[in-house]
C-alpha positions as semicolon CSV with decimal commas, in nm:
position;residue;x (nm);y (nm);z (nm)
1;M;0,907;0,648;-1,279
2;A;1,175;0,574;-1,022
3;V;1,089;0,631;-0,657
4;V;1,379;0,679;-0,417
5;A;1,317;0,683;-0,042
6;A;1,491;0,953;0,155
7;G;1,481;1,059;0,514
8;R;1,509;1,401;0,662
9;G;1,837;1,560;0,564
10;A;1,905;1,309;0,285
11;E;2,220;1,394;0,095
12;R;2,229;1,465;-0,275
13;G;2,491;1,326;-0,508
14;T;2,817;1,511;-0,571
15;Y;3,037;1,540;-0,878
16;H;3,396;1,666;-0,842
17;G;3,301;1,827;-0,513
18;R;2,997;2,004;-0,656
19;V;2,636;1,927;-0,565
20;T;2,448;1,793;-0,866
21;E;2,072;1,826;-0,905
22;P;1,846;1,618;-1,125
23;R;1,724;1,812;-1,427
24;K;1,363;1,756;-1,325
25;R;1,252;1,590;-1,003
26;V;0,966;1,542;-0,763
27;L;0,995;1,560;-0,385
28;L;0,713;1,347;-0,251
29;A;0,601;1,420;0,105
30;K;0,536;1,147;0,357
31;P;0,319;1,134;0,565
32;R;0,044;1,237;0,323
33;G;-0,312;1,132;0,246
34;Y;-0,552;0,939;0,465
35;C;-0,531;0,980;0,841
36;A;-0,677;0,731;1,085
37;G;-0,996;0,932;1,138
38;V;-1,067;0,960;0,765
39;D;-0,991;0,594;0,706
40;R;-1,235;0,502;0,985
41;A;-1,509;0,730;0,850
42;V;-1,485;0,604;0,492
43;Q;-1,477;0,242;0,612
44;T;-1,785;0,315;0,822
45;V;-1,990;0,409;0,516
46;E;-1,852;0,116;0,314
47;E;-1,931;-0,137;0,587
48;A;-2,275;0,015;0,649
49;L;-2,359;-0,028;0,280
50;K;-2,250;-0,393;0,295
51;L;-2,440;-0,462;0,615
52;Y;-2,764;-0,269;0,570
53;G;-2,771;-0,236;0,191
54;A;-2,825;0,081;-0,010
55;P;-2,922;0,346;0,044
56;V;-2,728;0,460;0,348
57;Y;-2,769;0,829;0,421
58;V;-2,474;1,045;0,523
59;R;-2,521;1,383;0,689
60;K;-2,280;1,628;0,521
61;Q;-1,977;1,500;0,331
62;I;-1,832;1,207;0,523
63;V;-1,489;1,366;0,464
64;H;-1,404;1,675;0,262
65;N;-1,295;1,513;-0,062
66;K;-1,479;1,526;-0,392
67;H;-1,348;1,190;-0,518
68;V;-1,433;1,001;-0,198
69;V;-1,786;1,140;-0,193
70;S;-1,855;1,058;-0,559
71;T;-1,714;0,706;-0,515
72;L;-1,941;0,638;-0,217
73;E;-2,239;0,785;-0,401
74;A;-2,178;0,535;-0,681
75;R;-2,200;0,255;-0,422
76;G;-2,533;0,373;-0,284
77;A;-2,459;0,642;-0,026
78;I;-2,689;0,944;-0,031
79;F;-2,543;1,265;0,107
80;V;-2,778;1,512;0,272
81;E;-2,734;1,839;0,456
82;E;-2,971;1,780;0,748
83;N;-3,150;1,497;0,927
84;Y;-3,495;1,603;0,804
85;E;-3,390;1,493;0,453
86;V;-3,348;1,135;0,578
87;P;-3,662;0,915;0,570
88;E;-3,787;0,821;0,915
89;G;-3,633;0,498;1,041
90;A;-3,350;0,500;0,785
91;T;-2,978;0,469;0,856
92;V;-2,773;0,788;0,876
93;V;-2,398;0,826;0,925
94;F;-2,261;1,141;1,086
95;S;-1,944;1,272;0,923
96;A;-1,589;1,265;1,058
97;H;-1,611;1,635;1,149
98;G;-1,853;1,581;1,438
99;V;-2,199;1,713;1,517
100;A;-2,365;1,913;1,791
101;P;-2,582;1,736;2,051
102;E;-2,898;1,872;1,888
103;V;-2,819;1,669;1,574
104;H;-2,825;1,348;1,778
105;E;-3,156;1,458;1,931
106;Q;-3,304;1,526;1,586
107;A;-3,202;1,174;1,480
108;R;-3,376;1,024;1,783
109;E;-3,693;1,221;1,711
110;R;-3,701;1,086;1,354
111;K;-3,620;0,733;1,476
112;L;-3,310;0,723;1,260
113;K;-3,048;0,455;1,300
114;A;-2,755;0,689;1,365
115;I;-2,393;0,581;1,326
116;D;-2,147;0,838;1,454
117;A;-1,827;0,843;1,244
118;T;-1,684;1,148;1,422
119;C;-1,306;1,129;1,437
120;P;-1,203;1,034;1,793
121;L;-0,963;1,330;1,798
122;V;-1,255;1,563;1,731
123;T;-1,456;1,384;1,999
124;K;-1,169;1,461;2,238
125;V;-1,216;1,834;2,173
126;H;-1,591;1,796;2,232
127;H;-1,519;1,634;2,571
128;E;-1,280;1,916;2,659
129;A;-1,544;2,175;2,570
130;K;-1,804;2,005;2,788
131;R;-1,565;1,970;3,081
132;F;-1,450;2,332;3,079
133;A;-1,806;2,456;3,031
134;A;-1,915;2,249;3,333
135;E;-1,643;2,430;3,530
136;D;-1,784;2,763;3,403
137;Y;-1,484;2,863;3,191
138;D;-1,501;3,095;2,895
139;I;-1,377;2,886;2,601
140;L;-1,199;3,049;2,309
141;L;-1,233;2,814;2,013
142;I;-0,970;2,887;1,749
143;G;-1,107;2,786;1,411
144;H;-1,272;2,890;1,087
145;E;-1,623;3,028;1,098
146;G;-1,875;2,799;0,932
147;H;-1,654;2,489;0,930
148;E;-1,854;2,179;1,027
149;E;-1,610;2,085;1,302
150;V;-1,638;2,428;1,461
151;I;-2,018;2,416;1,444
152;G;-2,020;2,073;1,610
153;T;-1,780;2,170;1,890
154;S;-1,956;2,501;1,955
155;G;-2,284;2,315;1,991
156;E;-2,152;2,131;2,295
157;A;-2,149;2,452;2,504
158;P;-2,279;2,748;2,303
159;A;-2,315;2,972;2,607
160;H;-1,946;2,931;2,695
161;I;-1,773;2,917;2,355
162;Q;-1,672;3,205;2,133
163;L;-1,494;3,164;1,803
164;V;-1,154;3,319;1,737
165;D;-1,099;3,307;1,362
166;G;-0,724;3,366;1,341
167;P;-0,485;3,622;1,490
168;D;-0,673;3,923;1,353
169;D;-0,985;3,822;1,545
170;V;-0,815;3,840;1,885
171;D;-0,914;4,202;1,949
172;N;-1,283;4,103;1,935
173;V;-1,254;3,865;2,230
174;V;-1,454;3,952;2,542
175;V;-1,445;3,732;2,854
176;R;-1,618;3,741;3,190
177;D;-1,317;3,651;3,405
178;P;-0,961;3,679;3,263
179;A;-0,848;3,425;3,524
180;K;-1,088;3,158;3,399
181;V;-1,033;3,127;3,024
182;V;-0,911;2,835;2,814
183;W;-0,842;2,797;2,442
184;L;-0,929;2,498;2,226
185;S;-0,888;2,459;1,852
186;Q;-1,022;2,303;1,536
187;T;-0,809;1,996;1,463
188;T;-0,713;2,086;1,103
189;L;-0,557;2,432;1,139
190;S;-0,214;2,562;1,051
191;V;0,003;2,489;1,354
192;D;0,201;2,812;1,313
193;E;-0,104;3,034;1,269
194;T;-0,273;2,874;1,569
195;M;0,031;2,938;1,786
196;E;0,039;3,298;1,663
197;T;-0,325;3,334;1,761
198;V;-0,254;3,187;2,104
199;A;0,045;3,419;2,152
200;R;-0,172;3,722;2,074
201;L;-0,443;3,598;2,306
202;K;-0,191;3,562;2,588
203;T;-0,077;3,922;2,549
204;R;-0,435;4,021;2,632
205;L;-0,510;3,732;2,868
206;P;-0,189;3,629;3,049
207;L;-0,375;3,365;3,255
208;L;-0,518;3,193;2,947
209;Q;-0,506;2,816;2,992
210;S;-0,418;2,563;2,723
211;P;-0,596;2,235;2,647
212;P;-0,462;1,927;2,831
213;S;-0,311;1,802;2,502
214;D;-0,274;1,938;2,150
215;D;-0,606;1,979;1,970
216;I;-0,451;2,001;1,624
217;C;-0,439;1,639;1,516
218;Y;-0,119;1,443;1,465
219;A;-0,190;1,398;1,092
220;T;-0,236;1,769;1,028
221;S;0,088;1,846;1,217
222;N;0,284;1,572;1,042
223;R;0,175;1,677;0,693
224;Q;0,261;2,039;0,762
225;H;0,600;1,943;0,905
226;V;0,718;1,747;0,601
227;I;0,591;2,020;0,366
228;K;0,806;2,270;0,557
229;E;1,106;2,042;0,505
230;I;1,075;2,018;0,127
231;A;0,917;2,354;0,038
232;P;1,241;2,561;0,033
233;E;1,374;2,343;-0,249
234;C;1,054;2,350;-0,455
235;D;0,974;2,574;-0,749
236;V;0,614;2,466;-0,713
237;V;0,421;2,254;-0,462
238;I;0,112;2,063;-0,572
239;V;-0,124;1,952;-0,296
240;V;-0,394;1,702;-0,383
241;G;-0,713;1,787;-0,200
242;S;-1,050;1,959;-0,225
243;T;-1,109;2,329;-0,173
244;N;-1,342;2,266;0,123
245;S;-1,076;2,058;0,300
246;S;-0,928;2,282;0,568
247;N;-0,613;2,076;0,619
248;S;-0,548;2,060;0,242
249;V;-0,583;2,436;0,201
250;R;-0,350;2,487;0,498
251;L;-0,085;2,267;0,331
252;V;-0,063;2,506;0,036
253;E;-0,038;2,803;0,273
254;V;0,232;2,631;0,479
255;A;0,431;2,545;0,165
256;L;0,428;2,904;0,048
257;G;0,518;3,030;0,394
258;A;0,810;2,787;0,410
259;G;0,967;2,903;0,084
260;A;0,797;2,731;-0,209
261;R;0,787;2,969;-0,504
262;A;0,432;2,864;-0,597
263;G;0,161;2,634;-0,465
264;H;-0,157;2,485;-0,607
265;L;-0,445;2,273;-0,479
266;V;-0,598;2,017;-0,717
267;D;-0,855;1,741;-0,687
268;Y;-0,723;1,550;-0,987
269;A;-0,407;1,532;-1,198
270;A;-0,596;1,666;-1,499
271;E;-0,631;2,001;-1,322
272;I;-0,254;2,061;-1,329
273;Q;-0,179;2,333;-1,582
274;D;0,131;2,298;-1,800
275;E;0,226;2,662;-1,741
276;W;0,274;2,580;-1,371
277;L;0,568;2,360;-1,477
278;E;0,737;2,602;-1,716
279;G;1,097;2,661;-1,609
280;V;1,049;2,433;-1,309
281;T;1,308;2,178;-1,198
282;T;1,168;2,070;-0,859
283;V;0,803;1,992;-0,782
284;G;0,684;1,911;-0,432
285;V;0,381;1,682;-0,398
286;S;0,163;1,610;-0,097
287;S;-0,202;1,547;-0,021
288;G;-0,456;1,633;0,244
289;A;-0,567;1,391;0,514
290;S;-0,887;1,297;0,328
291;V;-0,721;1,205;-0,004
292;P;-0,677;0,843;-0,122
293;D;-0,322;0,778;-0,240
294;E;-0,437;0,663;-0,583
295;L;-0,498;1,030;-0,667
296;V;-0,139;1,114;-0,572
297;M;-0,010;0,832;-0,791
298;E;-0,208;0,980;-1,082
299;V;-0,039;1,315;-1,020
300;L;0,303;1,148;-1,022
301;A;0,221;0,974;-1,350
302;H;0,105;1,305;-1,497
303;L;0,430;1,473;-1,393
304;A;0,639;1,181;-1,525
305;E;0,482;1,228;-1,867
306;R;0,614;1,584;-1,856
307;G;0,969;1,488;-1,767
308;F;0,947;1,471;-1,388
309;G;1,020;1,100;-1,365
310;E;1,259;1,098;-1,070
311;V;1,067;1,087;-0,745
312;T;1,229;1,113;-0,404
313;E;1,004;1,040;-0,108
314;F;1,090;1,242;0,203
315;T;0,968;1,085;0,526
316;T;0,962;1,276;0,854
317;A;0,727;1,051;1,056
318;E;0,572;0,707;1,049
319;E;0,200;0,690;1,124
320;R;0,063;0,368;1,271
321;L;-0,244;0,492;1,458
322;T;-0,574;0,321;1,377
323;F;-0,925;0,367;1,516
324;S;-1,190;0,099;1,555
325;L;-1,521;0,138;1,375
326;P;-1,812;0,306;1,559
327;Q;-1,955;0,083;1,830
328;E;-2,308;0,094;1,682
329;L;-2,176;-0,052;1,358
330;R;-1,948;-0,307;1,525
331;R;-2,238;-0,433;1,734
332;D;-2,458;-0,488;1,427
333;M;-2,172;-0,649;1,232
334;K;-2,115;-0,891;1,518
335;A;-2,484;-0,973;1,537
336;A;-2,497;-1,033;1,161
337;E;-2,198;-1,268;1,181
338;A;-2,358;-1,459;1,467
339;A;-2,684;-1,494;1,275
340;K;-2,495;-1,615;0,968
341;A;-2,305;-1,873;1,173
342;A;-2,627;-1,994;1,337
343;A;-2,798;-2,034;1,002
344;A;-2,506;-2,233;0,868
345;S;-2,497;-2,474;1,164
């Protein structure tokens, strides 16, 4: 399997003045896979298991990916839905999607050792919600009903926040003062759909304010951008990701909206159906922000076995952002290192 790097607008080969296309090829999107927030959250559980030993409890899925969850379970993580399922005094990690203040209070009541792995970009939205609520704004939170991130953000100021679940939900919005309204958003939405929702809101509420900075995270935006670049050339786009991963589902939608003839979401290469590839010459491949790249490599190997051995990687952005581990965990890791050094001296 040959991998050729290409940037935006990379030229294809020509033969006697005509553009030549490979018989079968893969256009591999970059950026793809793990974002900084997911990497931090997964590392948090891994380091907690090393430091405290198994079991370490995790409230909800640490990130929305079936493979990641099953891998951590095999190492000793126990995933629960609520704090009451965690034995009193045990260690619990809160997922990357964030939690409402009441969840922290529940942990304190049960004397749990809580480690908050909320993505810092989600925490930013929580801070915005608290600030605007303190200033008595009505807050229109654009997001998907029932998503853990939306539940967590809404819990910061339930009396001030109302959910707007896409453009078609705009007509249901009711505010106290049209001059004192702001919109915030879930971090993993479709950029285009969110902007459409905002545009519709502004037709009803011309004085609607925007958040101080984009709420949709850089990783979600970057993955959608590169998919838009390659989708028009693709007969089919395969996105690696789980069905409960909002950003992964959005990638398929964005690919179809940008011109891909077909799009599919898979957790594993084995889920790819041969009929998807019938008559296909160009396959686009990407992955959601909670997907380890080893799963993408398995998809590429699967496609290579079916004749799609030429892989061109299209890069539209370089991601270098990293986040430090939660302070509660870093403090305990430092203390453990100090104790180890003292014992050795």
